[in-house]
Coordinates of C-alpha atoms in Angstrom, one line a residue:
E1 CA -36.1 -101.6 -30.0
G2 CA -33.6 -100.3 -32.2
M3 CA -35.5 -97.2 -32.9
I4 CA -36.1 -96.4 -29.4
I5 CA -32.6 -96.5 -28.8
A6 CA -31.3 -94.7 -31.3
L7 CA -33.8 -91.9 -30.4
A8 CA -32.6 -92.2 -26.7
R9 CA -28.8 -91.8 -27.8
E10 CA -29.9 -88.7 -30.1
V11 CA -31.4 -86.8 -27.6
Q12 CA -28.6 -88.1 -25.1
V13 CA -31.1 -90.3 -22.6
E14 CA -28.9 -92.9 -20.7
V15 CA -30.0 -96.3 -22.0
G16 CA -29.3 -99.6 -20.2
D17 CA -27.0 -102.0 -21.2
P18 CA -28.1 -105.4 -22.7
G19 CA -30.2 -107.9 -20.2
C20 CA -30.8 -105.0 -17.9
K21 CA -34.4 -105.3 -16.2
V22 CA -37.0 -104.1 -18.9
N23 CA -39.4 -101.3 -18.0
L24 CA -41.2 -101.2 -21.5
L25 CA -43.7 -103.6 -22.8
V26 CA -45.0 -102.8 -26.3
A27 CA -47.8 -104.9 -27.9
F28 CA -49.1 -105.8 -30.9
E29 CA -52.2 -107.2 -29.8
S30 CA -55.3 -107.9 -32.3
E31 CA -57.8 -107.5 -29.1
P32 CA -55.9 -105.2 -27.1
G33 CA -58.6 -104.8 -24.3
D34 CA -58.5 -108.4 -23.8
F35 CA -54.2 -108.1 -23.8
I36 CA -54.7 -105.5 -21.1
S37 CA -57.6 -107.1 -19.3
S38 CA -55.7 -110.5 -19.3
L39 CA -52.8 -108.7 -17.8
N40 CA -54.5 -107.0 -15.2
D41 CA -56.2 -110.7 -13.8
D42 CA -52.1 -112.1 -14.2
R43 CA -50.3 -109.0 -13.0
S44 CA -52.5 -106.7 -11.0
Y45 CA -49.6 -105.0 -9.4
L46 CA -49.0 -103.8 -12.8
F47 CA -52.1 -101.0 -12.3
D48 CA -51.6 -100.4 -9.0
S49 CA -51.5 -96.6 -9.3
M50 CA -54.5 -96.6 -11.1
S51 CA -58.3 -96.4 -10.3
V52 CA -60.4 -99.3 -10.9
P53 CA -62.3 -96.7 -13.0
D54 CA -59.5 -96.3 -15.1
R55 CA -58.5 -100.2 -15.7
Q56 CA -61.8 -100.4 -17.2
R57 CA -61.6 -97.4 -19.8
L58 CA -58.3 -98.4 -20.7
A59 CA -59.1 -102.1 -21.2
E60 CA -62.5 -100.9 -23.1
S61 CA -60.5 -98.6 -25.5
T62 CA -61.0 -98.7 -29.5
N63 CA -58.3 -96.3 -30.0
A64 CA -55.7 -97.9 -32.1
V65 CA -53.0 -97.1 -29.4
T66 CA -53.4 -97.3 -25.5
T67 CA -50.5 -96.5 -22.9
W68 CA -50.0 -96.5 -19.4
S69 CA -47.4 -96.5 -16.8
H70 CA -46.9 -98.6 -13.5
I71 CA -45.9 -95.4 -11.3
E72 CA -44.5 -95.5 -7.7
T73 CA -44.4 -92.8 -5.3
K74 CA -41.1 -92.6 -3.5
S75 CA -39.6 -90.4 -0.8
A76 CA -37.7 -87.4 -2.4
H77 CA -34.6 -89.3 -2.3
G78 CA -36.3 -92.2 -3.4
S79 CA -36.7 -94.8 -0.6
R80 CA -39.8 -96.8 -0.7
P81 CA -42.2 -97.4 1.8
N82 CA -41.0 -99.5 4.7
S83 CA -43.9 -99.0 7.3
T84 CA -47.9 -99.1 7.0
L85 CA -50.6 -96.7 8.6
G86 CA -51.2 -99.2 10.9
D87 CA -47.7 -99.5 12.6
S88 CA -48.2 -96.2 13.7
G89 CA -51.7 -97.1 15.1
L90 CA -53.6 -94.5 12.8
Y91 CA -57.2 -94.9 12.5
D92 CA -58.5 -94.8 8.8
L93 CA -62.4 -93.5 9.5
R94 CA -63.3 -94.5 5.6
I95 CA -62.2 -97.8 6.5
G96 CA -63.7 -98.0 10.4
R97 CA -60.2 -100.1 11.3
L98 CA -56.7 -99.3 11.6
A99 CA -55.1 -98.6 8.0
S100 CA -52.2 -100.7 6.9
S101 CA -51.7 -98.9 3.6
P102 CA -47.6 -98.6 2.9
A103 CA -46.3 -95.1 4.5
L104 CA -43.9 -92.7 3.7
R105 CA -42.4 -90.7 7.1
K106 CA -40.7 -87.6 6.1
Y107 CA -39.9 -84.9 8.2
T108 CA -39.2 -81.4 7.0
N109 CA -39.1 -77.8 8.3
S110 CA -39.5 -76.2 4.8
S111 CA -42.7 -75.4 2.9
I112 CA -41.4 -75.7 -0.2
E113 CA -39.1 -78.7 -0.3
K114 CA -41.4 -81.8 -1.9
T115 CA -41.0 -85.1 0.6
T116 CA -42.3 -87.3 -2.3
R117 CA -41.9 -88.2 -6.0
Q118 CA -43.5 -90.1 -8.7
E119 CA -41.3 -92.8 -10.3
I120 CA -42.0 -94.3 -13.5
N121 CA -40.9 -97.8 -13.3
A122 CA -42.6 -99.2 -16.5
N123 CA -44.3 -97.9 -19.7
F124 CA -46.8 -99.8 -21.5
I125 CA -48.1 -99.5 -25.2
T126 CA -50.2 -101.6 -26.9
I127 CA -51.2 -101.4 -30.7
D128 CA -54.4 -102.5 -32.2
L129 CA -53.1 -104.8 -35.0
E130 CA -56.7 -104.3 -36.9
Q131 CA -55.6 -100.8 -37.4
I132 CA -52.2 -100.7 -39.2
D133 CA -52.9 -101.4 -42.1
G134 CA -51.3 -98.4 -44.7
K135 CA -48.4 -97.6 -41.9
T136 CA -44.7 -98.9 -42.4
M137 CA -42.8 -99.8 -39.9
E138 CA -40.4 -97.0 -39.9
Q139 CA -43.5 -95.3 -38.9
L140 CA -44.7 -97.5 -36.5
A141 CA -41.3 -97.8 -35.0
D142 CA -40.4 -94.0 -34.6
Y143 CA -44.5 -93.6 -33.2
V144 CA -43.5 -96.3 -30.7
A145 CA -40.0 -94.6 -29.8
M146 CA -41.7 -91.3 -29.1
L147 CA -43.9 -92.9 -26.6
A148 CA -41.9 -94.6 -24.7
L149 CA -39.5 -91.6 -24.0
A150 CA -42.7 -89.3 -24.0
Q151 CA -45.6 -89.4 -21.8
I152 CA -48.2 -88.2 -24.6
D153 CA -52.1 -88.4 -24.5
V154 CA -52.6 -90.6 -27.7
A155 CA -56.0 -90.2 -27.6
D156 CA -56.0 -86.3 -29.0
P157 CA -54.2 -85.3 -32.2
I158 CA -51.5 -83.0 -31.5
D159 CA -51.6 -79.6 -32.7
A160 CA -47.9 -78.9 -33.5
G161 CA -47.9 -79.6 -37.2
N162 CA -45.6 -82.1 -38.8
T163 CA -45.0 -85.0 -36.2
I164 CA -45.3 -88.6 -36.3
L165 CA -47.2 -88.8 -33.6
N166 CA -50.5 -88.1 -35.5
L167 CA -50.0 -91.5 -37.2
F168 CA -53.1 -92.4 -36.2
H169 CA -54.6 -89.2 -36.4
D170 CA -53.9 -88.2 -39.5
P171 CA -52.4 -91.0 -41.6
A172 CA -52.2 -89.7 -45.1
G173 CA -50.6 -86.7 -43.6
A174 CA -48.4 -88.6 -41.5
P175 CA -44.5 -88.3 -41.7
S176 CA -42.6 -90.9 -43.2
G177 CA -40.7 -90.9 -40.1
L178 CA -39.9 -88.5 -37.1
T179 CA -39.9 -84.8 -37.9
N180 CA -37.1 -82.3 -36.4
W181 CA -40.1 -81.1 -34.1
D182 CA -40.6 -84.7 -33.1
V183 CA -36.5 -84.9 -32.0
A184 CA -36.6 -81.8 -30.3
Y185 CA -39.7 -82.0 -28.3
V186 CA -38.2 -85.2 -27.1
R187 CA -34.8 -83.6 -25.9
S188 CA -36.7 -80.5 -24.5
L189 CA -38.1 -83.7 -22.0
Y190 CA -34.2 -84.6 -21.1

């Protein structure tokens, strides 16, 4: 937690006060696939924004690190769906009955104004304990801090040169901690 907050403050990202609602889970697991499957069984709502095949790929991944986000569609102004399409009597031809999915109703006469937005409610990071040999706690903490503050595809190496993000792709060439490039990248996002 210390490195994540330190990086967030360095790039001027607002962080919550102690006791705030948790929106990041970092799990070091010896069997990350089993952990993800169990979490999906017990709290499937955390995977609502993912398709079933994507959930399966996540649980079956052999990568050292897996990440996903719980994403919610809201109106452009941040309100949640408060009714269903079924309430409006709309017939869903795909399922042959009234639709009961949450719906957002927003009327605009603009063709350029977005009526919805995707909001990240929580981020999840799992790291396979069997694949962290040779990595220092500083490297792992900095790596997690980067993943916590940026949506990054961890399956492929980053072609930016010297970055902690390649910790699992090029362990011998990985820096000992955050680099100037890492900090600049996160700063550019915010």
